[in-house]
Amino acid sequence: MSTTLGSFIAGGMAACGAVTVTHPFETVKIRLQLQGELQSKLDAPRMYKGVLHGVKVIAQNEGPKGLFRGIGAAYVYQMILNGCRLGFYEPLRKGTTTAIFKDANVQSLGVNIFSGAASGILGAAAGSPFFLVKTRLQSYSPFLPVGTQHGYKNARDGFRKIYTNEGIKGLYRGVGAAMVRTGFGSSVQLPTYFFAKRRLVRHLNMEEGPALHLASSTASGFVVCCVMHPPDTIMSRMYNQTGNLYTGVLDCLLKTVKTEGLFAIYKGFFAHLARILPHTILTLSLAEQTNKWMRRFENRVLPAAIKDKI
């Protein structure tokens, strides 16, 4: 077991590796979610017709730069979010389990869900300004614009303009939606991963290794996408707005459903699935490896007194 700091770093490294591969799908997902915002189906133009079409038209009109808009802010956000999610999950789980059952080794689904949600919410709140800027950078297109267009030159320019115009409050616009969205996803990601892993070992006699990590991550990623997508759509719209188009999470949900229909909250679902499946697989699989590397590193540098406590 790594220290909390070691797990934080290992989790963040794993997530950055994953986001490098999946970022283009995130760009397409955000544009699909913003497409036709608060317009009826008949009035809304469909500039992006799906996952592959979205990737194709962005690559044709904007090049790789368009697909990877906001990647710098995404790296920082992933370090913060997944560092917290993977770094604090086990300490929270053990502490809560010990407090309730007097035994840290007891497996409780309720405690696991609570620990996953709590660690994710902490990460989402801490990293929200970076996700805000990332979303606005990804939504911008000089060729096929959807939603509000901000025109930031880069992440630094985005932070400067938001702070100048709106102050600290502006940087934390939509943080409530982010916490709901990440709480939903985090509450099921790690518990589902470890649940699937235990079942595969018990019932299919799978051994510890890449195949087990891949299968467990796939199951976890699918469940995360199904649970997280509606609040993810609301979050994208809350982040991308300027002014007071939406006064809060519930207002955004009601306006979206009333104007665009119930399935509007599932806009971009398949782009999200195309992103979240490989992202979850890579994050959790890489996390197994980065945690091993971190444990080896800590075994070399930490004093014996500290190693005995972890």
mmCIF file of C-alpha atoms in Angstrom:
data_model
loop_
_atom_site.group_PDB
_atom_site.id
_atom_site.type_symbol
_atom_site.label_atom_id
_atom_site.label_comp_id
_atom_site.label_asym_id
_atom_site.label_seq_id
_atom_site.Cartn_x
_atom_site.Cartn_y
_atom_site.Cartn_z
ATOM 1 C CA MET A 1 0.000 0.000 0.000
ATOM 2 C CA SER A 2 1.392 3.426 -0.987
ATOM 3 C CA THR A 3 1.154 6.502 1.208
ATOM 4 C CA THR A 4 -1.756 8.871 0.513
ATOM 5 C CA LEU A 5 0.622 11.236 -1.302
ATOM 6 C CA GLY A 6 2.078 8.345 -3.289
ATOM 7 C CA SER A 7 -1.389 7.153 -4.307
ATOM 8 C CA PHE A 8 -2.335 10.718 -5.260
ATOM 9 C CA ILE A 9 0.677 11.024 -7.586
ATOM 10 C CA ALA A 10 0.240 7.518 -9.020
ATOM 11 C CA GLY A 11 -3.466 8.127 -9.698
ATOM 12 C CA GLY A 12 -2.783 11.437 -11.395
ATOM 13 C CA MET A 13 -0.057 9.959 -13.604
ATOM 14 C CA ALA A 14 -2.365 7.144 -14.697
ATOM 15 C CA ALA A 15 -5.162 9.579 -15.557
ATOM 16 C CA CYS A 16 -2.855 11.828 -17.603
ATOM 17 C CA GLY A 17 -1.765 8.846 -19.669
ATOM 18 C CA ALA A 18 -5.409 7.980 -20.299
ATOM 19 C CA VAL A 19 -6.539 11.506 -21.193
ATOM 20 C CA THR A 20 -3.823 11.796 -23.850
ATOM 21 C CA VAL A 21 -5.582 9.023 -25.779
ATOM 22 C CA THR A 22 -9.215 9.965 -25.096
ATOM 23 C CA HIS A 23 -9.196 13.783 -25.269
ATOM 24 C CA PRO A 24 -10.494 14.031 -28.886
ATOM 25 C CA PHE A 25 -13.640 12.106 -27.922
ATOM 26 C CA GLU A 26 -14.146 14.496 -25.010
ATOM 27 C CA THR A 27 -14.033 17.423 -27.452
ATOM 28 C CA VAL A 28 -16.665 15.796 -29.667
ATOM 29 C CA LYS A 29 -18.817 14.936 -26.636
ATOM 30 C CA ILE A 30 -18.863 18.531 -25.389
ATOM 31 C CA ARG A 31 -19.826 19.905 -28.800
ATOM 32 C CA LEU A 32 -22.623 17.352 -29.168
ATOM 33 C CA GLN A 33 -23.918 18.277 -25.704
ATOM 34 C CA LEU A 34 -23.966 21.988 -26.570
ATOM 35 C CA GLN A 35 -25.404 21.509 -30.050
ATOM 36 C CA GLY A 36 -28.964 22.809 -30.277
ATOM 37 C CA GLU A 37 -28.836 24.242 -26.767
ATOM 38 C CA LEU A 38 -32.347 25.355 -25.704
ATOM 39 C CA GLN A 39 -33.665 24.905 -29.237
ATOM 40 C CA SER A 40 -36.382 22.523 -30.387
ATOM 41 C CA LYS A 41 -35.329 19.557 -32.514
ATOM 42 C CA LEU A 42 -36.885 21.114 -35.616
ATOM 43 C CA ASP A 43 -35.019 24.409 -35.227
ATOM 44 C CA ALA A 44 -31.612 23.081 -34.140
ATOM 45 C CA PRO A 45 -29.013 22.540 -36.909
ATOM 46 C CA ARG A 46 -26.975 19.333 -36.622
ATOM 47 C CA MET A 47 -23.396 20.301 -37.380
ATOM 48 C CA TYR A 48 -22.015 17.232 -35.610
ATOM 49 C CA LYS A 49 -23.970 14.060 -36.459
ATOM 50 C CA GLY A 50 -22.235 11.590 -34.182
ATOM 51 C CA VAL A 51 -18.917 10.448 -32.759
ATOM 52 C CA LEU A 52 -17.078 9.579 -35.958
ATOM 53 C CA HIS A 53 -18.606 12.439 -37.932
ATOM 54 C CA GLY A 54 -17.582 14.825 -35.153
ATOM 55 C CA VAL A 55 -13.990 13.598 -35.163
ATOM 56 C CA LYS A 56 -13.923 13.805 -38.971
ATOM 57 C CA VAL A 57 -15.259 17.368 -39.371
ATOM 58 C CA ILE A 58 -13.148 18.760 -36.527
ATOM 59 C CA ALA A 59 -10.006 17.137 -37.956
ATOM 60 C CA GLN A 60 -10.820 18.396 -41.459
ATOM 61 C CA ASN A 61 -11.600 21.975 -40.446
ATOM 62 C CA GLU A 62 -9.353 22.527 -37.429
ATOM 63 C CA GLY A 63 -6.729 19.799 -37.632
ATOM 64 C CA PRO A 64 -5.316 17.913 -34.621
ATOM 65 C CA LYS A 65 -5.193 21.234 -32.733
ATOM 66 C CA GLY A 66 -8.993 21.342 -32.776
ATOM 67 C CA LEU A 67 -9.343 17.843 -31.364
ATOM 68 C CA PHE A 68 -6.806 18.526 -28.606
ATOM 69 C CA ARG A 69 -8.028 21.958 -27.534
ATOM 70 C CA GLY A 70 -7.670 22.365 -23.779
ATOM 71 C CA ILE A 71 -5.343 19.370 -23.307
ATOM 72 C CA GLY A 72 -3.088 21.322 -20.914
ATOM 73 C CA ALA A 73 -5.972 22.213 -18.598
ATOM 74 C CA ALA A 74 -7.190 18.607 -18.914
ATOM 75 C CA TYR A 75 -3.840 17.288 -17.626
ATOM 76 C CA VAL A 76 -3.964 19.507 -14.551
ATOM 77 C CA TYR A 77 -7.605 18.627 -13.909
ATOM 78 C CA GLN A 78 -6.906 14.893 -14.228
ATOM 79 C CA MET A 79 -3.975 15.139 -11.829
ATOM 80 C CA ILE A 80 -6.207 16.834 -9.270
ATOM 81 C CA LEU A 81 -9.388 14.796 -9.803
ATOM 82 C CA ASN A 82 -7.935 11.328 -10.141
ATOM 83 C CA GLY A 83 -5.170 12.040 -7.696
ATOM 84 C CA CYS A 84 -7.903 12.735 -5.128
ATOM 85 C CA ARG A 85 -10.177 9.943 -6.348
ATOM 86 C CA LEU A 86 -7.548 7.215 -6.398
ATOM 87 C CA GLY A 87 -5.421 8.688 -3.611
ATOM 88 C CA PHE A 88 -8.145 9.293 -1.015
ATOM 89 C CA TYR A 89 -10.474 6.393 -1.822
ATOM 90 C CA GLU A 90 -8.605 3.715 0.100
ATOM 91 C CA PRO A 91 -7.815 5.867 3.186
ATOM 92 C CA LEU A 92 -11.476 6.982 3.331
ATOM 93 C CA ARG A 93 -12.713 3.418 2.885
ATOM 94 C CA LYS A 94 -10.407 2.020 5.542
ATOM 95 C CA GLY A 95 -11.131 4.810 8.001
ATOM 96 C CA THR A 96 -14.908 4.542 7.572
ATOM 97 C CA THR A 97 -14.869 0.734 7.674
ATOM 98 C CA THR A 98 -12.752 0.750 10.816
ATOM 99 C CA ALA A 99 -15.071 3.267 12.474
ATOM 100 C CA ILE A 100 -18.198 1.222 11.668
ATOM 101 C CA PHE A 101 -17.037 -2.408 11.691
ATOM 102 C CA LYS A 102 -13.840 -2.140 13.771
ATOM 103 C CA ASP A 103 -12.044 -4.016 10.990
ATOM 104 C CA ALA A 104 -10.483 -2.271 7.981
ATOM 105 C CA ASN A 105 -10.607 -5.479 5.901
ATOM 106 C CA VAL A 106 -14.429 -5.724 5.887
ATOM 107 C CA GLN A 107 -15.899 -5.078 2.413
ATOM 108 C CA SER A 108 -19.101 -3.009 2.536
ATOM 109 C CA LEU A 109 -20.800 -1.852 -0.688
ATOM 110 C CA GLY A 110 -22.282 1.172 1.093
ATOM 111 C CA VAL A 111 -18.924 2.250 2.495
ATOM 112 C CA ASN A 112 -17.268 1.703 -0.896
ATOM 113 C CA ILE A 113 -19.871 3.867 -2.655
ATOM 114 C CA PHE A 114 -19.555 6.586 -0.013
ATOM 115 C CA SER A 115 -15.748 6.572 -0.227
ATOM 116 C CA GLY A 116 -15.798 6.703 -4.025
ATOM 117 C CA ALA A 117 -18.288 9.577 -4.093
ATOM 118 C CA ALA A 118 -16.535 11.561 -1.344
ATOM 119 C CA SER A 119 -13.082 11.266 -2.931
ATOM 120 C CA GLY A 120 -14.484 12.228 -6.340
ATOM 121 C CA ILE A 121 -16.388 15.244 -4.995
ATOM 122 C CA LEU A 122 -13.220 16.509 -3.296
ATOM 123 C CA GLY A 123 -11.328 16.223 -6.575
ATOM 124 C CA ALA A 124 -14.107 17.839 -8.633
ATOM 125 C CA ALA A 125 -14.329 20.847 -6.311
ATOM 126 C CA ALA A 126 -10.545 21.327 -6.294
ATOM 127 C CA GLY A 127 -10.167 20.941 -10.068
ATOM 128 C CA SER A 128 -13.342 22.750 -11.191
ATOM 129 C CA PRO A 129 -11.651 25.931 -12.550
ATOM 130 C CA PHE A 130 -9.461 23.814 -14.859
ATOM 131 C CA PHE A 131 -12.457 21.840 -16.150
ATOM 132 C CA LEU A 132 -14.316 25.127 -16.718
ATOM 133 C CA VAL A 133 -11.533 26.531 -18.888
ATOM 134 C CA LYS A 134 -11.060 23.172 -20.646
ATOM 135 C CA THR A 135 -14.755 23.012 -21.550
ATOM 136 C CA ARG A 136 -14.756 26.530 -22.968
ATOM 137 C CA LEU A 137 -11.619 25.877 -24.997
ATOM 138 C CA GLN A 138 -13.066 22.656 -26.418
ATOM 139 C CA SER A 139 -16.405 24.227 -27.314
ATOM 140 C CA TYR A 140 -14.748 26.944 -29.398
ATOM 141 C CA SER A 141 -14.687 26.481 -33.165
ATOM 142 C CA PRO A 142 -14.065 29.141 -35.826
ATOM 143 C CA PHE A 143 -15.745 26.863 -38.398
ATOM 144 C CA LEU A 144 -18.674 25.031 -36.761
ATOM 145 C CA PRO A 145 -19.504 26.875 -33.525
ATOM 146 C CA VAL A 146 -21.993 25.493 -31.010
ATOM 147 C CA GLY A 147 -23.062 27.056 -27.722
ATOM 148 C CA THR A 148 -21.474 30.218 -26.370
ATOM 149 C CA GLN A 149 -18.102 30.948 -27.992
ATOM 150 C CA HIS A 150 -15.357 32.348 -25.771
ATOM 151 C CA GLY A 151 -12.323 32.572 -28.044
ATOM 152 C CA TYR A 152 -9.617 32.086 -25.419
ATOM 153 C CA LYS A 153 -6.122 31.832 -26.900
ATOM 154 C CA ASN A 154 -5.096 29.202 -24.360
ATOM 155 C CA ALA A 155 -5.787 28.099 -20.787
ATOM 156 C CA ARG A 156 -3.801 30.957 -19.252
ATOM 157 C CA ASP A 157 -5.727 33.496 -21.318
ATOM 158 C CA GLY A 158 -8.975 31.832 -20.244
ATOM 159 C CA PHE A 159 -8.112 32.061 -16.553
ATOM 160 C CA ARG A 160 -7.045 35.691 -16.932
ATOM 161 C CA LYS A 161 -10.221 36.772 -18.736
ATOM 162 C CA ILE A 162 -12.565 34.920 -16.372
ATOM 163 C CA TYR A 163 -10.840 36.306 -13.286
ATOM 164 C CA THR A 164 -10.763 39.840 -14.728
ATOM 165 C CA ASN A 165 -14.439 39.828 -15.677
ATOM 166 C CA GLU A 166 -15.992 37.675 -12.954
ATOM 167 C CA GLY A 167 -13.436 37.220 -10.180
ATOM 168 C CA ILE A 168 -12.974 34.018 -8.170
ATOM 169 C CA LYS A 169 -16.717 33.372 -8.335
ATOM 170 C CA GLY A 170 -16.469 33.121 -12.113
ATOM 171 C CA LEU A 171 -13.747 30.484 -11.909
ATOM 172 C CA TYR A 172 -16.030 28.347 -9.755
ATOM 173 C CA ARG A 173 -19.103 28.776 -11.953
ATOM 174 C CA GLY A 174 -20.819 25.386 -12.258
ATOM 175 C CA VAL A 175 -18.867 23.760 -9.408
ATOM 176 C CA GLY A 176 -22.116 22.374 -7.962
ATOM 177 C CA ALA A 177 -22.890 20.573 -11.219
ATOM 178 C CA ALA A 178 -19.318 19.266 -11.345
ATOM 179 C CA MET A 179 -19.587 17.851 -7.831
ATOM 180 C CA VAL A 180 -22.904 16.138 -8.620
ATOM 181 C CA ARG A 181 -21.539 14.712 -11.870
ATOM 182 C CA THR A 182 -18.294 13.456 -10.378
ATOM 183 C CA GLY A 183 -20.014 12.207 -7.231
ATOM 184 C CA PHE A 184 -22.269 10.053 -9.416
ATOM 185 C CA GLY A 185 -19.356 8.698 -11.451
ATOM 186 C CA SER A 186 -16.942 8.210 -8.571
ATOM 187 C CA SER A 187 -19.550 6.473 -6.417
ATOM 188 C CA VAL A 188 -19.658 3.627 -8.919
ATOM 189 C CA GLN A 189 -16.252 3.662 -10.660
ATOM 190 C CA LEU A 190 -13.976 2.116 -8.055
ATOM 191 C CA PRO A 191 -16.636 -0.001 -6.281
ATOM 192 C CA THR A 192 -17.713 -1.473 -9.650
ATOM 193 C CA TYR A 193 -14.089 -2.046 -10.653
ATOM 194 C CA PHE A 194 -13.215 -3.917 -7.456
ATOM 195 C CA PHE A 195 -16.573 -5.762 -7.454
ATOM 196 C CA ALA A 196 -16.020 -6.970 -11.032
ATOM 197 C CA LYS A 197 -12.428 -7.870 -10.212
ATOM 198 C CA ARG A 198 -13.433 -10.019 -7.219
ATOM 199 C CA ARG A 199 -16.184 -11.769 -9.193
ATOM 200 C CA LEU A 200 -13.899 -12.522 -12.154
ATOM 201 C CA VAL A 201 -11.291 -14.008 -9.840
ATOM 202 C CA ARG A 202 -13.871 -16.031 -7.900
ATOM 203 C CA HIS A 203 -16.077 -17.302 -10.731
ATOM 204 C CA LEU A 204 -13.785 -17.360 -13.771
ATOM 205 C CA ASN A 205 -10.538 -18.073 -11.910
ATOM 206 C CA MET A 206 -8.819 -15.139 -13.593
ATOM 207 C CA GLU A 207 -5.386 -14.349 -12.258
ATOM 208 C CA GLU A 208 -3.923 -10.949 -11.355
ATOM 209 C CA GLY A 209 -2.641 -9.322 -14.530
ATOM 210 C CA PRO A 210 -3.506 -7.126 -17.555
ATOM 211 C CA ALA A 211 -6.456 -9.304 -18.697
ATOM 212 C CA LEU A 212 -8.164 -9.054 -15.312
ATOM 213 C CA HIS A 213 -7.525 -5.303 -15.115
ATOM 214 C CA LEU A 214 -8.918 -4.833 -18.659
ATOM 215 C CA ALA A 215 -12.119 -6.799 -18.020
ATOM 216 C CA SER A 216 -12.771 -5.107 -14.667
ATOM 217 C CA SER A 217 -12.123 -1.649 -16.134
ATOM 218 C CA THR A 218 -14.503 -2.276 -19.052
ATOM 219 C CA ALA A 219 -17.345 -3.200 -16.706
ATOM 220 C CA SER A 220 -16.628 -0.173 -14.546
ATOM 221 C CA GLY A 221 -16.442 2.230 -17.499
ATOM 222 C CA PHE A 222 -19.805 1.201 -18.920
ATOM 223 C CA VAL A 223 -21.586 1.633 -15.587
ATOM 224 C CA VAL A 224 -19.898 5.009 -15.003
ATOM 225 C CA CYS A 225 -21.057 6.329 -18.398
ATOM 226 C CA CYS A 226 -24.680 5.287 -17.852
ATOM 227 C CA VAL A 227 -24.822 6.899 -14.406
ATOM 228 C CA MET A 228 -22.765 10.026 -15.088
ATOM 229 C CA HIS A 229 -23.896 11.251 -18.509
ATOM 230 C CA PRO A 230 -27.034 13.269 -17.588
ATOM 231 C CA PRO A 231 -25.242 15.366 -14.930
ATOM 232 C CA ASP A 232 -22.269 15.586 -17.314
ATOM 233 C CA THR A 233 -24.472 17.246 -19.950
ATOM 234 C CA ILE A 234 -25.800 19.690 -17.359
ATOM 235 C CA MET A 235 -22.256 20.445 -16.199
ATOM 236 C CA SER A 236 -21.026 21.170 -19.749
ATOM 237 C CA ARG A 237 -23.823 23.681 -20.250
ATOM 238 C CA MET A 238 -23.335 25.298 -16.851
ATOM 239 C CA TYR A 239 -19.608 25.689 -17.506
ATOM 240 C CA ASN A 240 -19.992 27.062 -21.010
ATOM 241 C CA GLN A 241 -22.652 29.686 -20.226
ATOM 242 C CA THR A 242 -21.965 33.335 -19.583
ATOM 243 C CA GLY A 243 -24.395 35.539 -17.717
ATOM 244 C CA ASN A 244 -27.307 33.757 -16.093
ATOM 245 C CA LEU A 245 -28.723 31.493 -18.774
ATOM 246 C CA TYR A 246 -29.100 28.892 -16.026
ATOM 247 C CA THR A 247 -29.416 29.779 -12.360
ATOM 248 C CA GLY A 248 -28.424 26.332 -11.137
ATOM 249 C CA VAL A 249 -28.300 22.601 -11.782
ATOM 250 C CA LEU A 250 -32.055 22.028 -11.450
ATOM 251 C CA ASP A 251 -32.887 25.073 -13.592
ATOM 252 C CA CYS A 252 -30.558 23.846 -16.341
ATOM 253 C CA LEU A 253 -32.088 20.360 -16.200
ATOM 254 C CA LEU A 254 -35.672 21.637 -16.381
ATOM 255 C CA LYS A 255 -34.997 24.125 -19.201
ATOM 256 C CA THR A 256 -33.116 21.521 -21.231
ATOM 257 C CA VAL A 257 -35.809 18.847 -20.901
ATOM 258 C CA LYS A 258 -38.668 21.314 -21.467
ATOM 259 C CA THR A 259 -37.150 22.805 -24.637
ATOM 260 C CA GLU A 260 -35.310 19.870 -26.194
ATOM 261 C CA GLY A 261 -37.023 16.808 -24.740
ATOM 262 C CA LEU A 262 -36.025 14.199 -22.164
ATOM 263 C CA PHE A 263 -33.325 12.579 -24.288
ATOM 264 C CA ALA A 264 -31.475 15.888 -24.620
ATOM 265 C CA ILE A 265 -29.653 15.056 -21.382
ATOM 266 C CA TYR A 266 -28.196 12.052 -23.223
ATOM 267 C CA LYS A 267 -26.796 14.089 -26.119
ATOM 268 C CA GLY A 268 -23.263 12.926 -26.863
ATOM 269 C CA PHE A 269 -23.751 9.639 -24.962
ATOM 270 C CA PHE A 270 -21.880 7.511 -27.491
ATOM 271 C CA ALA A 271 -19.032 10.033 -27.669
ATOM 272 C CA HIS A 272 -18.916 9.877 -23.878
ATOM 273 C CA LEU A 273 -18.884 6.072 -24.031
ATOM 274 C CA ALA A 274 -16.112 6.197 -26.654
ATOM 275 C CA ARG A 275 -14.139 8.360 -24.234
ATOM 276 C CA ILE A 276 -15.003 6.841 -20.873
ATOM 277 C CA LEU A 277 -14.424 3.173 -21.759
ATOM 278 C CA PRO A 278 -10.803 3.536 -22.901
ATOM 279 C CA HIS A 279 -10.254 6.292 -20.320
ATOM 280 C CA THR A 280 -11.447 4.092 -17.443
ATOM 281 C CA ILE A 281 -9.598 1.052 -18.773
ATOM 282 C CA LEU A 282 -6.366 3.000 -19.195
ATOM 283 C CA THR A 283 -6.710 4.945 -15.918
ATOM 284 C CA LEU A 284 -7.401 1.910 -13.727
ATOM 285 C CA SER A 285 -5.001 -0.385 -15.571
ATOM 286 C CA LEU A 286 -2.234 2.212 -15.514
ATOM 287 C CA ALA A 287 -3.038 2.972 -11.870
ATOM 288 C CA GLU A 288 -2.228 -0.645 -10.982
ATOM 289 C CA GLN A 289 1.194 -0.168 -12.573
ATOM 290 C CA THR A 290 1.900 3.358 -11.308
ATOM 291 C CA ASN A 291 0.950 2.299 -7.776
ATOM 292 C CA LYS A 292 3.450 -0.578 -8.024
ATOM 293 C CA TRP A 293 6.148 1.813 -9.202
ATOM 294 C CA MET A 294 5.269 4.243 -6.404
ATOM 295 C CA ARG A 295 5.456 1.466 -3.783
ATOM 296 C CA ARG A 296 8.882 0.430 -5.048
ATOM 297 C CA PHE A 297 10.047 4.034 -4.975
ATOM 298 C CA GLU A 298 8.698 4.583 -1.445
ATOM 299 C CA ASN A 299 10.285 1.339 -0.239
ATOM 300 C CA ARG A 300 13.644 2.739 -1.302
ATOM 301 C CA VAL A 301 13.321 6.234 0.147
ATOM 302 C CA LEU A 302 10.988 6.063 3.152
ATOM 303 C CA PRO A 303 12.318 5.357 6.662
ATOM 304 C CA ALA A 304 11.367 1.996 8.185
ATOM 305 C CA ALA A 305 9.205 3.682 10.847
ATOM 306 C CA ILE A 306 6.916 5.175 8.187
ATOM 307 C CA LYS A 307 6.819 2.002 6.063
ATOM 308 C CA ASP A 308 5.581 0.012 9.056
ATOM 309 C CA LYS A 309 2.512 2.279 9.307
ATOM 310 C CA ILE A 310 1.305 1.929 5.700
#
